[in-house]
Amino acid sequence: VPHGCPVELMDPAAFDREQCRKQFGFSGPVVVFPGTRRTHKGVKPLAKAVARVAGARLAVLCRPEDFIQPEWNEFPLIRLPLIPYASLPALLAAADVVAVPQLDTPAASHQMPMKVYDAMAMARPIVATTVSDLPKVLEGCARLVPPGDVSALAKAIRDLLEHPAEAQTLGTRARQRCLQHYTLDHVAAALQEAVRAACAQSLP
């Protein structure tokens, strides 16, 4: 049963991209990491990859104590305060690329990032790793790279930034795929079927 997404909230047509960029203070190419700072989320390889892309910066959501260690000073970070979920569509609209760089760890292989469905619904160009169900969910609508491969991650980001028409095509496909498979109605139907099957197996 997938997480799914409230596609009525995540509607790119409802947001002015330039206004959203001004809201978050973005200028130049910005890669957005919309997840939480946990090791298996792959933020460090992502930061290294973005540092290899000329002019690009990485926007991260964080608490006051996050990303303040000296080791992070070498990376082109935009540190944003945590935002409510209702503000997430504007952040995604402001992104040039959304990154979901899960690492190949037990924690990552047994979960799916909710934000990937939100980025799909917002028709954003996505770069993700081949971990868990990400390849299945993003089939044909994102750039997929091996987990922990900084060079491949940097190349995928660079290619999307240098080819905006191709990037937008992938974003459009991602939204279409989300509408076809990962709305909350789809999630409800899948959950009902899973519960029905479980109940049937438990009957004598």
XYZ file of C-alpha atoms in Angstrom:
204
model
C 0.000 0.000 0.000
C 1.740 3.214 -1.102
C 1.778 6.456 0.862
C 0.032 8.378 -1.885
C -0.544 12.095 -2.054
C -3.340 14.671 -1.629
C -3.171 15.760 -5.264
C -5.732 18.517 -4.716
C -3.204 20.275 -2.477
C -0.216 19.377 -4.648
C -1.466 21.084 -7.803
C 1.258 22.888 -9.794
C -1.333 24.952 -11.641
C -2.232 26.687 -8.364
C 1.279 28.092 -7.776
C 3.274 30.851 -9.454
C 6.795 29.424 -9.660
C 8.574 32.792 -9.672
C 6.607 33.989 -6.663
C 7.467 30.764 -4.861
C 11.159 31.265 -5.633
C 10.987 34.783 -4.216
C 9.207 33.456 -1.138
C 12.130 31.152 -0.340
C 14.843 33.505 -1.564
C 15.974 31.241 -4.401
C 18.140 32.509 -7.226
C 19.999 30.422 -9.762
C 19.573 26.654 -9.985
C 18.317 25.102 -6.743
C 18.078 21.414 -5.866
C 15.574 20.783 -3.081
C 15.907 17.971 -0.585
C 12.459 17.904 1.072
C 13.141 15.108 3.537
C 14.464 14.876 7.074
C 18.120 14.754 8.064
C 18.754 11.073 8.657
C 21.816 9.145 7.540
C 19.924 6.767 5.249
C 18.341 9.709 3.399
C 21.654 10.382 1.643
C 21.964 14.108 2.314
C 25.784 14.048 2.520
C 26.297 12.388 -0.913
C 23.693 14.780 -2.309
C 25.543 17.805 -0.918
C 28.775 16.518 -2.450
C 27.023 16.014 -5.789
C 25.460 19.482 -5.850
C 28.865 20.990 -5.032
C 30.117 19.505 -8.306
C 27.425 21.275 -10.362
C 28.552 24.790 -11.207
C 26.250 27.458 -9.784
C 23.836 25.011 -8.144
C 22.782 25.162 -4.505
C 21.063 22.643 -2.247
C 18.050 23.733 -0.203
C 17.446 21.710 2.968
C 14.785 21.956 5.650
C 16.340 21.882 9.093
C 16.134 22.625 12.780
C 18.425 25.316 14.236
C 20.975 22.690 15.273
C 21.109 20.979 11.854
C 23.886 21.484 9.301
C 25.861 23.873 11.511
C 28.909 21.641 11.937
C 32.053 22.947 10.166
C 32.020 20.050 7.688
C 28.884 21.460 6.052
C 30.482 24.840 5.344
C 32.153 23.496 2.201
C 28.794 22.786 0.575
C 26.490 25.308 -1.162
C 23.564 24.946 1.256
C 20.431 27.008 1.631
C 19.221 26.285 5.164
C 15.455 26.701 5.452
C 13.436 26.448 8.665
C 10.958 23.602 8.976
C 7.671 24.401 7.282
C 4.122 23.059 7.674
C 2.960 20.504 5.142
C 0.605 23.059 3.598
C 3.664 25.119 2.572
C 5.414 22.189 0.902
C 3.785 22.674 -2.530
C 5.274 26.173 -2.779
C 8.736 24.856 -1.881
C 8.494 22.111 -4.476
C 7.246 24.577 -7.092
C 10.338 26.702 -6.423
C 12.725 23.787 -7.008
C 14.602 23.218 -10.256
C 15.241 19.607 -9.238
C 13.913 17.554 -6.322
C 16.329 14.946 -4.982
C 15.452 11.715 -3.187
C 18.922 10.155 -2.714
C 18.180 7.212 -0.384
C 21.191 5.085 0.543
C 21.333 1.302 0.361
C 20.742 0.575 4.042
C 18.230 -1.653 5.858
C 16.309 1.421 7.026
C 16.022 2.834 3.504
C 15.207 -0.486 1.854
C 12.200 -1.014 4.109
C 10.505 2.354 3.665
C 9.425 4.766 0.957
C 9.869 8.550 1.265
C 6.468 10.255 1.322
C 7.911 13.337 -0.364
C 8.528 11.511 -3.627
C 4.767 11.339 -4.216
C 4.429 15.039 -3.424
C 7.191 15.926 -5.878
C 5.518 13.780 -8.529
C 2.171 15.478 -7.995
C 3.850 18.888 -8.303
C 5.327 17.841 -11.676
C 8.909 18.440 -10.572
C 11.987 16.897 -12.207
C 13.151 14.202 -9.791
C 16.501 12.518 -9.228
C 16.323 9.436 -7.029
C 18.316 6.329 -6.199
C 17.496 2.732 -7.016
C 16.479 1.818 -3.466
C 13.267 0.231 -2.184
C 10.296 0.825 -4.517
C 11.644 4.079 -5.977
C 12.440 2.520 -9.394
C 8.934 1.060 -9.602
C 7.152 4.233 -8.509
C 9.271 6.515 -10.715
C 9.388 4.286 -13.779
C 9.756 6.443 -16.885
C 9.389 9.770 -15.086
C 12.645 10.487 -13.208
C 16.406 10.117 -13.340
C 17.523 7.099 -11.305
C 21.093 6.568 -10.101
C 22.868 3.994 -7.915
C 22.748 4.766 -4.179
C 25.781 6.596 -2.828
C 27.205 7.302 -6.305
C 28.130 10.981 -6.046
C 29.366 11.212 -9.648
C 26.183 9.714 -11.089
C 24.050 11.922 -8.876
C 25.936 15.039 -9.961
C 25.631 14.074 -13.634
C 21.882 13.471 -13.360
C 21.344 16.823 -11.649
C 23.546 18.629 -14.167
C 21.748 17.038 -17.109
C 18.334 18.099 -15.823
C 19.509 21.658 -15.183
C 21.110 21.896 -18.623
C 18.083 20.432 -20.418
C 15.011 22.141 -18.903
C 12.618 20.934 -21.612
C 13.533 17.310 -20.915
C 13.326 17.988 -17.191
C 9.822 19.405 -17.530
C 8.745 16.437 -19.661
C 9.820 14.100 -16.868
C 7.961 16.269 -14.348
C 4.794 16.164 -16.422
C 5.044 12.388 -16.704
C 5.583 12.151 -12.953
C 2.372 14.049 -12.224
C 0.434 11.917 -14.702
C 1.775 8.756 -13.067
C 0.863 10.079 -9.626
C -2.684 10.866 -10.755
C -3.004 7.410 -12.278
C -1.637 5.380 -9.358
C -0.923 7.322 -6.171
C -3.836 9.561 -5.208
C -5.442 9.072 -1.798
C -8.345 7.334 -3.545
C -5.888 4.772 -4.916
C -4.351 4.375 -1.475
C -7.782 3.864 0.103
C -8.695 1.198 -2.440
C -5.390 -0.631 -1.944
C -5.738 -0.478 1.845
C -9.298 -1.795 1.712
C -8.177 -4.690 -0.464
C -5.262 -5.487 1.843
C -7.516 -5.462 4.924
C -10.151 -7.548 3.133
C -7.527 -10.134 2.127
C -6.091 -10.251 5.649
C -9.525 -10.712 7.193
C -10.360 -13.488 4.734
C -7.191 -15.377 5.664
C -7.971 -15.122 9.361
C -11.414 -16.713 9.016
C -11.708 -20.425 9.948
